[in-house]
Short mmCIF file of C-alpha atoms and ligand atoms in Angstrom, two decimals:
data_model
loop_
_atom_site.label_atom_id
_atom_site.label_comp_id
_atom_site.label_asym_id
_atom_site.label_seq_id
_atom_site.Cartn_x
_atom_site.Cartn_y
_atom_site.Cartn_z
CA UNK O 1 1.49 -6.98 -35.76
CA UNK O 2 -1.20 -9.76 -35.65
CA UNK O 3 -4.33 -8.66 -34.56
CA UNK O 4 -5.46 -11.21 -31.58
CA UNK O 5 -8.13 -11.17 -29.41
CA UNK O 6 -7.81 -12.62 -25.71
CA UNK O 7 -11.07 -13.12 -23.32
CA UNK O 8 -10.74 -13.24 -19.52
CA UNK O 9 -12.71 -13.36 -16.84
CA UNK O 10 -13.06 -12.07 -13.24
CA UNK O 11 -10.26 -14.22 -11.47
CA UNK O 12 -10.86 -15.29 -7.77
CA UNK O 13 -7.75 -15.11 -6.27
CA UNK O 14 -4.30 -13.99 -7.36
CA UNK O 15 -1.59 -15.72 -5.75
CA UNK O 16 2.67 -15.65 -6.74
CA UNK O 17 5.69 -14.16 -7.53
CA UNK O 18 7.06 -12.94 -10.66
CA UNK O 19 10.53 -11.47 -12.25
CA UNK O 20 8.97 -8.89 -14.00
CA UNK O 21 11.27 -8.17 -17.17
CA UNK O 22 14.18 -5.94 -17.35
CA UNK O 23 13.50 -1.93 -17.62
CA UNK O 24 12.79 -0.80 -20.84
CA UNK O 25 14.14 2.76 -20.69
CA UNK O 26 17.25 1.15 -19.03
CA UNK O 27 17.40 -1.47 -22.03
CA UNK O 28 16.93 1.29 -24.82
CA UNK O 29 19.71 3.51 -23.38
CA UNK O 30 22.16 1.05 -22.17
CA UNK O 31 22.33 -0.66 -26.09
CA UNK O 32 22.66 2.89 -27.39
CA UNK O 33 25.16 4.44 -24.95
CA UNK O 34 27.76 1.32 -25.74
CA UNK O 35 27.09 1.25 -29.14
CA UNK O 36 28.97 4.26 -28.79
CA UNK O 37 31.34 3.38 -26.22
CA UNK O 38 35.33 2.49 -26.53
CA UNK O 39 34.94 -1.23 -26.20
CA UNK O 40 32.60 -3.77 -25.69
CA UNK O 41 29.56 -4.59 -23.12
CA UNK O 42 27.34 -7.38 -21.63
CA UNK O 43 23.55 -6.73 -20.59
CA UNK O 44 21.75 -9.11 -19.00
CA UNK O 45 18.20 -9.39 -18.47
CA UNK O 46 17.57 -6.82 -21.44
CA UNK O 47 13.81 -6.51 -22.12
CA UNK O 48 13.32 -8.23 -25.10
CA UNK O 49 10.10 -6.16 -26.09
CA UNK O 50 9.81 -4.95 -29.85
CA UNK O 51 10.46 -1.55 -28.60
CA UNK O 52 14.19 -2.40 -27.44
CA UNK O 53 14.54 -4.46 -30.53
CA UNK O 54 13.88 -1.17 -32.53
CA UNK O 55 16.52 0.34 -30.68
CA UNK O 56 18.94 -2.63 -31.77
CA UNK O 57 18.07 -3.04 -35.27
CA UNK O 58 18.98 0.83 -35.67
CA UNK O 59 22.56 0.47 -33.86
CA UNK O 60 22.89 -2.62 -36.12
CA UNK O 61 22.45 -0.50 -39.21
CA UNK O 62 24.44 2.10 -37.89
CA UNK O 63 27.36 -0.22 -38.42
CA UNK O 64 27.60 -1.65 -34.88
CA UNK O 65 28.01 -5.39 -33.79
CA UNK O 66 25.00 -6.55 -31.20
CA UNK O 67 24.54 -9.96 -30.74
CA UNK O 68 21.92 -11.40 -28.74
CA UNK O 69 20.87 -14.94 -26.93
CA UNK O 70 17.52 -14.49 -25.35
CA UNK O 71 17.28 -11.35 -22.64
CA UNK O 72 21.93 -11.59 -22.83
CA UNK O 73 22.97 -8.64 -25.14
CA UNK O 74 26.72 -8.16 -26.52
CA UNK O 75 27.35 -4.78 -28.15
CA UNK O 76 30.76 -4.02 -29.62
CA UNK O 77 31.46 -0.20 -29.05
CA UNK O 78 32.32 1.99 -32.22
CA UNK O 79 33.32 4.68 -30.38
CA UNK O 80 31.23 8.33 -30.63
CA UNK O 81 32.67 9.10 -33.85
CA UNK O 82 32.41 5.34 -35.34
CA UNK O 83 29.25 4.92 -36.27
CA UNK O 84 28.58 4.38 -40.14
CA UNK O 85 26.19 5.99 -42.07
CA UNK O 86 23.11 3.44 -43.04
CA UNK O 87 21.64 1.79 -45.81
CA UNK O 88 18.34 1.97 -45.37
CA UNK O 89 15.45 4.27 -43.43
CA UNK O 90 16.07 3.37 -39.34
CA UNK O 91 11.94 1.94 -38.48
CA UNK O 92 11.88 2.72 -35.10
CA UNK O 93 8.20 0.59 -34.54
CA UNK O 94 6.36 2.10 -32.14
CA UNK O 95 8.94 3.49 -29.94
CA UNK O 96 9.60 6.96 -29.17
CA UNK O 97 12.15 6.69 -27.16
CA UNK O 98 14.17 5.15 -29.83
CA UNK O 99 13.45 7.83 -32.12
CA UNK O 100 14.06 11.00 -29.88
CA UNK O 101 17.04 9.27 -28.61
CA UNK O 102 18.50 8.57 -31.64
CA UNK O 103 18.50 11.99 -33.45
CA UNK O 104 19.71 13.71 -30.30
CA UNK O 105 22.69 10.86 -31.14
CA UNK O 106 23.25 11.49 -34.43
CA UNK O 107 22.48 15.16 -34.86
CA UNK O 108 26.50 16.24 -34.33
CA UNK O 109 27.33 12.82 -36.33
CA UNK O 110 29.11 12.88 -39.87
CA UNK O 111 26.53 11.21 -42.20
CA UNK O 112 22.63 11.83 -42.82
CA UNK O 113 20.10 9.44 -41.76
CA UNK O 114 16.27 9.23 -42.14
CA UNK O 115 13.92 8.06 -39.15
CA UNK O 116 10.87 6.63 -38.78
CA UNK O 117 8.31 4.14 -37.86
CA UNK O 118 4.80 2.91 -37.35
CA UNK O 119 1.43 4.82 -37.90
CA UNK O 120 1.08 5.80 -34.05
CA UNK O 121 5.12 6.96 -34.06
CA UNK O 122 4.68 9.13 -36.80
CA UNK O 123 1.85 10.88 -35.43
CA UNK O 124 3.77 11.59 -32.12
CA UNK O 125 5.35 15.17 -31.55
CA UNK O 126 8.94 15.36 -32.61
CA UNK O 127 8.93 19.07 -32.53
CA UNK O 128 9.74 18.94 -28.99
CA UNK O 129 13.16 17.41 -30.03
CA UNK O 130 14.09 19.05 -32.99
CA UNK O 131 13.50 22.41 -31.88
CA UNK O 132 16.11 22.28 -29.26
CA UNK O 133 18.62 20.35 -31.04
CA UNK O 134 18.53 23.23 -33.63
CA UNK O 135 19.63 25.75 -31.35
CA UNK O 136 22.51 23.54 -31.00
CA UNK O 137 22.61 23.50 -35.03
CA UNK O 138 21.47 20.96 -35.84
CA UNK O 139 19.71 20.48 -39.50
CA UNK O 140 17.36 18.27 -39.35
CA UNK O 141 13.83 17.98 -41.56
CA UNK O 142 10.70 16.53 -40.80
CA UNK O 143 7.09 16.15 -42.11
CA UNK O 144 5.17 19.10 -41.63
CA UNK O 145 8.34 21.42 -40.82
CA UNK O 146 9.69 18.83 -38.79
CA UNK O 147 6.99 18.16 -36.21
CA UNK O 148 6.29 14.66 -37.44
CA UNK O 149 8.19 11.47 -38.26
CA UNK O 150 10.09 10.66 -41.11
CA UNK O 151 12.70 13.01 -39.52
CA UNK O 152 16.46 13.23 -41.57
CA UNK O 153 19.49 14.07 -39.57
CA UNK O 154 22.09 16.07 -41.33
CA UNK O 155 24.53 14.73 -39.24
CA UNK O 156 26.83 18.43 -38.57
CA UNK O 157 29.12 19.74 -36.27
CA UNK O 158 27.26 21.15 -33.19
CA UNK O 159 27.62 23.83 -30.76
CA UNK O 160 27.00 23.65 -26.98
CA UNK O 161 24.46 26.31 -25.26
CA UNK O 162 21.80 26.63 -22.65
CA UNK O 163 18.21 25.53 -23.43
CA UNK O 164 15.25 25.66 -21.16
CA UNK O 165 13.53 22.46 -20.92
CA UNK O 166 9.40 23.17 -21.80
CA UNK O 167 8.13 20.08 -21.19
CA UNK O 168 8.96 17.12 -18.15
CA UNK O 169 10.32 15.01 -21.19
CA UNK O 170 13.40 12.23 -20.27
CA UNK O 171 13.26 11.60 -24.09
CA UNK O 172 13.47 14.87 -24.95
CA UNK O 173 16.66 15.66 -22.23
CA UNK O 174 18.37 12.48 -23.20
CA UNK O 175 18.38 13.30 -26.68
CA UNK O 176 19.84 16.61 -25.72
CA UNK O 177 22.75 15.42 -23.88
CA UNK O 178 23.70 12.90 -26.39
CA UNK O 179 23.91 15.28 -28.35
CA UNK O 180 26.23 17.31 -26.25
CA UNK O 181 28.54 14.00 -26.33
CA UNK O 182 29.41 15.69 -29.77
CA UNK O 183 29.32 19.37 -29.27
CA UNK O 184 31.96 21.41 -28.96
CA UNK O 185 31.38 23.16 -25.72
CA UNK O 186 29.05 22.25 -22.94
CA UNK O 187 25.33 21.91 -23.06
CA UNK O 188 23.33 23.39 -19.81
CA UNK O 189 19.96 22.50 -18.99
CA UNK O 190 17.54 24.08 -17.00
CA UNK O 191 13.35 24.37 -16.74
CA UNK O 192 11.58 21.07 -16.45
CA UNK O 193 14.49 18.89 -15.70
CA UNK O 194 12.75 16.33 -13.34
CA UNK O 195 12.10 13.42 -15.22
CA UNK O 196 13.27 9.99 -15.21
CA UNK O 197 17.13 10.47 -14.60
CA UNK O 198 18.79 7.10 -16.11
CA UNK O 199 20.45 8.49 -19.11
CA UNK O 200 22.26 10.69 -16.33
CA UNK O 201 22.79 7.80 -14.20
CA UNK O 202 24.52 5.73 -17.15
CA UNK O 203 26.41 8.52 -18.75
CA UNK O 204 27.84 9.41 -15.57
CA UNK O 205 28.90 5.65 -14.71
CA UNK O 206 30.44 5.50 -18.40
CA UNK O 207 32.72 8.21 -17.25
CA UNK O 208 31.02 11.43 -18.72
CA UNK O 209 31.44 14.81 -16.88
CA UNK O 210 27.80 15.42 -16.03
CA UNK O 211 26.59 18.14 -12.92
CA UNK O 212 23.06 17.25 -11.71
CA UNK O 213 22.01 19.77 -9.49
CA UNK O 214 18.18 20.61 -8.49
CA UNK O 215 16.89 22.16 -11.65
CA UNK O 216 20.08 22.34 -13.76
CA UNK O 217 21.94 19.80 -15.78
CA UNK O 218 25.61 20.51 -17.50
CA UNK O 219 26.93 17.76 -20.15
CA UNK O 220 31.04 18.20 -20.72
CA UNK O 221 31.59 16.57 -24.05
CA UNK O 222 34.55 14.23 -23.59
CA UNK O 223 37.77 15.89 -24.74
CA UNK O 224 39.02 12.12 -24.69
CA UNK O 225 38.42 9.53 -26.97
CA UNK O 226 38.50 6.92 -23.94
CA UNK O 227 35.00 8.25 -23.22
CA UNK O 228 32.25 6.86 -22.86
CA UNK O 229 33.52 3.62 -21.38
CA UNK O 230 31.50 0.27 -21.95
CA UNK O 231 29.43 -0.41 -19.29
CA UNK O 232 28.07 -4.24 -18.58
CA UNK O 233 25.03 -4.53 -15.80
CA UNK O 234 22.12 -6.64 -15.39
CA UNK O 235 18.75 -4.59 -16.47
CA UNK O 236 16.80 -4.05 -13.33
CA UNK O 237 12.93 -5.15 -13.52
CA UNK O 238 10.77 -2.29 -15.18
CA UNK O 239 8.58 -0.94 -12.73
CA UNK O 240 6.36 0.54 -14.94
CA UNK O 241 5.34 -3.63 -16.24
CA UNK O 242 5.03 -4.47 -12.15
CA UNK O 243 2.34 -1.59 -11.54
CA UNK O 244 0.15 -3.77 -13.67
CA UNK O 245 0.08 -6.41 -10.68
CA UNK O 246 0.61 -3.91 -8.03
CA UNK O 247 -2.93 -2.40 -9.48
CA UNK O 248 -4.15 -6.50 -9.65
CA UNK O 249 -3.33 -6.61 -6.29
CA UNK O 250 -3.95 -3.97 -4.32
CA UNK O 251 -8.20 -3.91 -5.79
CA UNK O 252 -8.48 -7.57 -5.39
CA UNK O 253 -10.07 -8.94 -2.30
CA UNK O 254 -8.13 -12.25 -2.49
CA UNK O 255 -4.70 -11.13 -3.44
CA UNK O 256 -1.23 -11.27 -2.84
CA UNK O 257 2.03 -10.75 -5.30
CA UNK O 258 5.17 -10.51 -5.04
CA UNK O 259 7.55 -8.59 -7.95
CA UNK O 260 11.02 -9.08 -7.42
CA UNK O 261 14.09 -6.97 -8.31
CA UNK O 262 12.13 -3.90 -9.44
CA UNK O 263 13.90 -0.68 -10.22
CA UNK O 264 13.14 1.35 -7.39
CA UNK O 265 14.64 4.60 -8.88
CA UNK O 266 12.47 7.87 -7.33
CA UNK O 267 11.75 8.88 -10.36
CA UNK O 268 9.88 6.16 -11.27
CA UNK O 269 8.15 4.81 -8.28
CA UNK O 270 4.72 7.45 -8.75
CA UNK O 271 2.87 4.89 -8.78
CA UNK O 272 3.82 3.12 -5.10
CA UNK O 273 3.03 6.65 -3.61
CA UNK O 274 0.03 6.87 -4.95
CA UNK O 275 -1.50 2.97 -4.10
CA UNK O 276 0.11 4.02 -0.48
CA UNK O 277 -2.09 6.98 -0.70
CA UNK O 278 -5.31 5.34 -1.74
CA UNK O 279 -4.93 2.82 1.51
CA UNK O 280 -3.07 -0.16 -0.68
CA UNK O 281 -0.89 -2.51 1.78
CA UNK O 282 2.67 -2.35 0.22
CA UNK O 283 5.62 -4.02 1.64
CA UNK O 284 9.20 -3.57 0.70
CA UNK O 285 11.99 -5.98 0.75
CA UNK O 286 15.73 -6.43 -0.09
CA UNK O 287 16.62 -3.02 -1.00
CA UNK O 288 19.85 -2.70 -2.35
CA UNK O 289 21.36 -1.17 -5.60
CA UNK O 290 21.99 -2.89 -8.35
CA UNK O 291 24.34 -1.20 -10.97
CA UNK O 292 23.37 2.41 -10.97
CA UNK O 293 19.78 1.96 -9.86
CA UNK O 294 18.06 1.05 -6.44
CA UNK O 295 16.08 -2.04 -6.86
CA UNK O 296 13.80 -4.31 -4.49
CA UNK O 297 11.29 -6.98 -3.97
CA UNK O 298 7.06 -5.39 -3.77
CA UNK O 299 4.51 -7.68 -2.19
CA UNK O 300 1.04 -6.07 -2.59
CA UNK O 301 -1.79 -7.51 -0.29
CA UNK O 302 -5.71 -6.51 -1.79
CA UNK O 303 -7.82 -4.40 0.52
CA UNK O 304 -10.36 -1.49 0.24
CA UNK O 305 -8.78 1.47 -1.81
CA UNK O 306 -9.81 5.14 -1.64
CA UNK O 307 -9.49 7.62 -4.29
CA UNK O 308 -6.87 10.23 -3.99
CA UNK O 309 -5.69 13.62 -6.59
CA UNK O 310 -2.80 12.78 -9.03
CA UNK O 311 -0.88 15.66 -10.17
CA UNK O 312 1.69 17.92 -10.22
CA UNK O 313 5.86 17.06 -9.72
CA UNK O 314 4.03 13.61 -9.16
CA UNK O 315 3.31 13.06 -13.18
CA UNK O 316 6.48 12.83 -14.66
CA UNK O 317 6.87 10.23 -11.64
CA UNK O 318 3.88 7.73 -13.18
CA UNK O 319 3.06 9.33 -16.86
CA UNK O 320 3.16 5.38 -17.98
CA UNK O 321 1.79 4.18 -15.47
CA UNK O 322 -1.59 6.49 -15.33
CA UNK O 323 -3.99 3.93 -17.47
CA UNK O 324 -3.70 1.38 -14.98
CA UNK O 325 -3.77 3.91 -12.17
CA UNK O 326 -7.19 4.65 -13.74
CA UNK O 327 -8.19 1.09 -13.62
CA UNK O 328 -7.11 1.39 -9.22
CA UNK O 329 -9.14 4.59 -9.69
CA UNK O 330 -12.30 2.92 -10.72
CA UNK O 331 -12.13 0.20 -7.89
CA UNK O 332 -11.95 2.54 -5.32
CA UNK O 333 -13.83 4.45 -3.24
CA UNK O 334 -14.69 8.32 -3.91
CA UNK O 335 -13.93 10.77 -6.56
CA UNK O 336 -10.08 10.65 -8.21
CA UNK O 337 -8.53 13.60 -10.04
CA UNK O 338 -5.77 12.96 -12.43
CA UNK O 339 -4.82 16.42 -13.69
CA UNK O 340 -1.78 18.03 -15.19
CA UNK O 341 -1.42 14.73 -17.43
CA UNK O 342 -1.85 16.27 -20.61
CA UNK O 343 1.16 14.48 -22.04
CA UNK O 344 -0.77 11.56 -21.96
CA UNK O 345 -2.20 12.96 -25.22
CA UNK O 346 1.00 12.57 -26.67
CA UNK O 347 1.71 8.58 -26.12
CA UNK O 348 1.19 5.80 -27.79
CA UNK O 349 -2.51 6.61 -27.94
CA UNK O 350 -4.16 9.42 -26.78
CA UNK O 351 -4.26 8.16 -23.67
CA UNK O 352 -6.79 10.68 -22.11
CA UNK O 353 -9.57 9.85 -24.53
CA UNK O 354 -8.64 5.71 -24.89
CA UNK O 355 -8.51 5.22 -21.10
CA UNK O 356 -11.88 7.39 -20.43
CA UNK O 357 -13.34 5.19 -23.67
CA UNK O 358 -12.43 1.41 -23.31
CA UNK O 359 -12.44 1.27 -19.37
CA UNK O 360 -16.20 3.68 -19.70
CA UNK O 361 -17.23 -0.20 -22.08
CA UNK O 362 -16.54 -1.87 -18.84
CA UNK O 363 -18.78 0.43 -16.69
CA UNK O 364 -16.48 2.80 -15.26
CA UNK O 365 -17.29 6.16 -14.33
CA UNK O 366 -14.37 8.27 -16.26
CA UNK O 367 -14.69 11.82 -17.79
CA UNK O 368 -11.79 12.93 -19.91
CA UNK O 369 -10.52 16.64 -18.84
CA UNK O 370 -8.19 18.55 -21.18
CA UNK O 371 -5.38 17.64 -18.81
CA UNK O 372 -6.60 14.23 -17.38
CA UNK O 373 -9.77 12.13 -15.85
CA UNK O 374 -12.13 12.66 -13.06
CA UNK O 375 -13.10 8.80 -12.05
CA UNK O 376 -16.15 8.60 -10.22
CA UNK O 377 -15.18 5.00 -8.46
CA UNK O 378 -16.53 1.74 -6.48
CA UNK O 379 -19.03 1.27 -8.91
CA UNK O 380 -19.27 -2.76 -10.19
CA UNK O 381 -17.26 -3.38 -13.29
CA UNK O 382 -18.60 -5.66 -16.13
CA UNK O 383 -17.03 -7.44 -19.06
CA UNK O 384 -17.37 -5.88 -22.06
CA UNK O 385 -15.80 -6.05 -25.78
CA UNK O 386 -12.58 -3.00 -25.55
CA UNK O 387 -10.13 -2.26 -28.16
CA UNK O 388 -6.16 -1.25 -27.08
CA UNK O 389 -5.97 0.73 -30.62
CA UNK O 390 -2.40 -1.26 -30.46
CA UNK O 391 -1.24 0.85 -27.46
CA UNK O 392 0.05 -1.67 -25.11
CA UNK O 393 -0.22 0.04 -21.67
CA UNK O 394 -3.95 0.11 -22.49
CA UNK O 395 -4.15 -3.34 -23.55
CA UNK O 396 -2.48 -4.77 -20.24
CA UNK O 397 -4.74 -1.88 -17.85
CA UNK O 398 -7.99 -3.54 -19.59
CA UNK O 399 -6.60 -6.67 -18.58
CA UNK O 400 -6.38 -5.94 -15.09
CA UNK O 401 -9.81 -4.43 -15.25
CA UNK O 402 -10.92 -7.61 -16.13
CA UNK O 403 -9.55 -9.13 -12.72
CA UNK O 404 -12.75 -8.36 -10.54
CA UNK O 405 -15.41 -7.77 -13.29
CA UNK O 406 -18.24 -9.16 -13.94
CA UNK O 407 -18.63 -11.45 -17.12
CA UNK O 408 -16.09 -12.08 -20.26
CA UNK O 409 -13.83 -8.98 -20.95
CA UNK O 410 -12.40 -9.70 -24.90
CA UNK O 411 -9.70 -7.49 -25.43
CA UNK O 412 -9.29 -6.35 -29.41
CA UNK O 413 -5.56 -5.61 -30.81
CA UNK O 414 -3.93 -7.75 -27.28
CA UNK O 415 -0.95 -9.07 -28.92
CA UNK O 416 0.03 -5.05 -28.74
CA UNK O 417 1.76 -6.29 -25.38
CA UNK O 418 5.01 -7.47 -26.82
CA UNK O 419 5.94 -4.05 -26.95
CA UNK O 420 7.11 -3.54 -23.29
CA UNK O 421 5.92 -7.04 -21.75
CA UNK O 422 6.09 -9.59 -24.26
CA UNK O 423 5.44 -12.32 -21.56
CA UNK O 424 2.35 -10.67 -20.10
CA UNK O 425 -0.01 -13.27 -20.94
CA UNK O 426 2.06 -16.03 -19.04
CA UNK O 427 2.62 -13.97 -16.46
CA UNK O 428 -1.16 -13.25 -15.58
CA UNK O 429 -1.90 -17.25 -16.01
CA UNK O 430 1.09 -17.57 -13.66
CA UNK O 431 -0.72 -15.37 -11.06
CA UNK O 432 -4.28 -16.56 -11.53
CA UNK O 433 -5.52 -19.02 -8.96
CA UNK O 434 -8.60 -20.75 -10.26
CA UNK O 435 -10.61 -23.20 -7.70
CA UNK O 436 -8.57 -26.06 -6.89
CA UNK O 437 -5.28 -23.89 -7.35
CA UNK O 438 -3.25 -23.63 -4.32
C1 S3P A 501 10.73 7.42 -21.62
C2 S3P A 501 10.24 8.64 -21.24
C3 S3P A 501 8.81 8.93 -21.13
C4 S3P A 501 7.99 7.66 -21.07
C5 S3P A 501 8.42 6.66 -22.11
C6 S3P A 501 9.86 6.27 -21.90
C7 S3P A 501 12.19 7.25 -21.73
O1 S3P A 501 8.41 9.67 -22.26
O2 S3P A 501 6.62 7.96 -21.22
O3 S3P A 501 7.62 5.48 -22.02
O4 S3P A 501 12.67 6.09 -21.83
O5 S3P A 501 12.89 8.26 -21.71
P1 S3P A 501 8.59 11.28 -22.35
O6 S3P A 501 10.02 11.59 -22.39
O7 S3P A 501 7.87 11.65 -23.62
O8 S3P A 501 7.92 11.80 -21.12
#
């Protein structure tokens, strides 16, 4: 990735609406799922991040047709049991989801295949993955006993079972249940279930049996080789990229923006519950559902901001969104807690120590904890010179630190962005009203 540097400074008012892209969790899944699916599918509005494109350049050399025009994806379904064994290592960038994903999905396959991807991926635990998918048996190696990328997948035939889910981990459930798609009896789980739900959603629209009850989860593997169905829908808007300008918004004096057709799924919307919390004026519009997901239109209007506690059921809710909670954090009033976040060690960066570091350059008050921060806030911010260590969360919450402080903010490693939002940059110009701007 090209290392480029971007300078901004403290914006007086923030004006607009904007379509934020489509979902990237959504995107990831919904190329994967039909990829495996008895006939073909459209996407629209796909997120066109380099994360999804991971995720597409695997299915491609798995064998299966994709062809895209811009955010419009066509995949031609191979069926579960069509995929063809690759020619080459699958780089999965910097994207974890596409990893864990992916050898849940081929772990009951008929062919071997060897995983991996960039520097910060293949530092990332894959224990958490491999571990359960064994007691299904699956044989799969890793560096380091299979903790660590390169992973291979012996592709075998698997067994269904219960497993305890340790840790709040969608990646780690989804991978599970695709790999029940191929087992030969049904895969329960239980334990820390609550996590973002739309590989449940989809699966179930695509015609799998799947029980969701509080606390329990039971995959049926399809006895019929119509299953899973192809399944065309327009991506919803990713409401992890809108929190960025809900944050912009909701600490600016002179702000209002709109974000229209965000996913509104509860498992994702953390981070409106806790801007509500700290005082933030939020407005809803246009509910409705879209597909399998609730989606609306979020106007944010700036205003004081108090600080609030962050933990608990409430951080699976906002895990990705915490960095530029930090950033509301800081611009409030008061003492915020962010605890039980310890998984934030495990991201892209270590997100604890990165957050506390970069957004401490721009005179914020934030002490790492083993599990979180403690943000001391309402203190002036000040440009400084920060580094996103090519974690693009962090890159776009030291952007919106930059909104209201004082002096130049350069930001090291920005182009990291393209990841989840590759049309960040435009978007902030869109939403930055400099004199003169109406
Ligand atoms: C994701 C799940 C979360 C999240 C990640 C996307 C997914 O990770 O942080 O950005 O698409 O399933 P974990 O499963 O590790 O919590």
């Amino acid at each position: 990735m090209a290392e480029t540097q971007v300078a901004l400074t403290a914006v007086p008012r923030l004006r607009g609406s904007l379509a934020v892209p489509g979902d990237k969790s959504i995107s990831h899944r919904v190329v994967m799922f039909n990829a495996v699916a008895e006939g073909n599918a459209r996407i629209t509005n796909f997120l066109t991040g380099a994360d999804c494109l991971s995720t597409i350049a695997c299915m491609q050399a798995l064998g299966v047709r994709i062809e895209r025009n811009g955010d419009e994806v066509q995949v031609f379904g191979r069926g579960l049991r069509g995929l063809q064994p690759p020619t080459t290592v699958l780089d999965c960038g910097n994207s974890g989801t596409t990893i864990r994903l992916l050898t849940g999905l081929l772990a009951g396959q008929a062919f071997s295949a060897t995983l991996t991807g960039d520097e910060s991926l293949r530092s990332r635990p894959m224990l958490r993955v491999v571990e359960p998918l064994r007691r299904l048996g699956a044989e799969i190696e890793g560096a380091d006993g299979g903790k660590r990328a390169p992973l291979t997948v012996h592709g075998r035939p698997l067994r269904g079972g219960k497993i305890e889910l340790t840790v709040a981990s969608a990646q780690v459930k989804s991978a599970l249940l695709l790999a029940g798609l191929l087992a030969d009896g049904p895969v329960e789980l239980t334990g820390k279930t609550a996590s973002r739900d739309h590989t449940e959603r989809l699966l179930a629209a695509m015609g799998i049996d799947l029980r969701v009850e509080q606390g329990r989860i039971v995959l049926y593997p399809p006895a019929h080789p119509v299953f899973p169905y192809p399944l065309s829908l327009r991506v919803p808007g990713d409401p992890s990229s809108a929190t960025f300008w809900w944050v912009a918004a909701a600490m600016h004096p002179e702000a209002e923006i709109t974000t229209t057709g965000v996913c509104l799924n509860p498992t994702r919307t953390g981070a409106l519950d806790v801007l509500r919390a700290m005082g933030a004026n939020i407005s809803v519009q246009n509910q409705r559902n879209e597909g399998q997901e609730p989606v609306g239109d979020v106007t944010v209007r700036g205003g004081p901001l108090t600080a609030t506690t962050i933990g608990g059921d409430l951080i699976p809710r906002l895990i990705d969104e915490l960095p530029v909670l930090a950033v509301a954090a800081a611009n409030a009033h008061g003492t915020t807690v962010v605890r039980d976040a310890a998984e934030l060690r495990a991201k892209e960066s270590d997100r604890i120590a990165t957050v506390a570091t970069e957004l401490g350059k721009l005179g914020a008050a934030v002490t790492p904890t083993e599990d979180g921060f403690v943000i001391d806030g309402g203190g002036e911010l000040h440009g400084a010179a920060v580094e996103s260590y090519g974690d693009h969360r962090l890159a776009m919450a030291l952007a919106v630190a930059s909104l209201t402080a004082e002096g130049t903010t350069t930001i090291a490693n920005a182009d990291s962005v393209v990841v989840s939002y590759p049309s960040f940059w435009e978007h902030l110009a869109q939403i930055s009203m400099r004199p003169g701007q109406t």
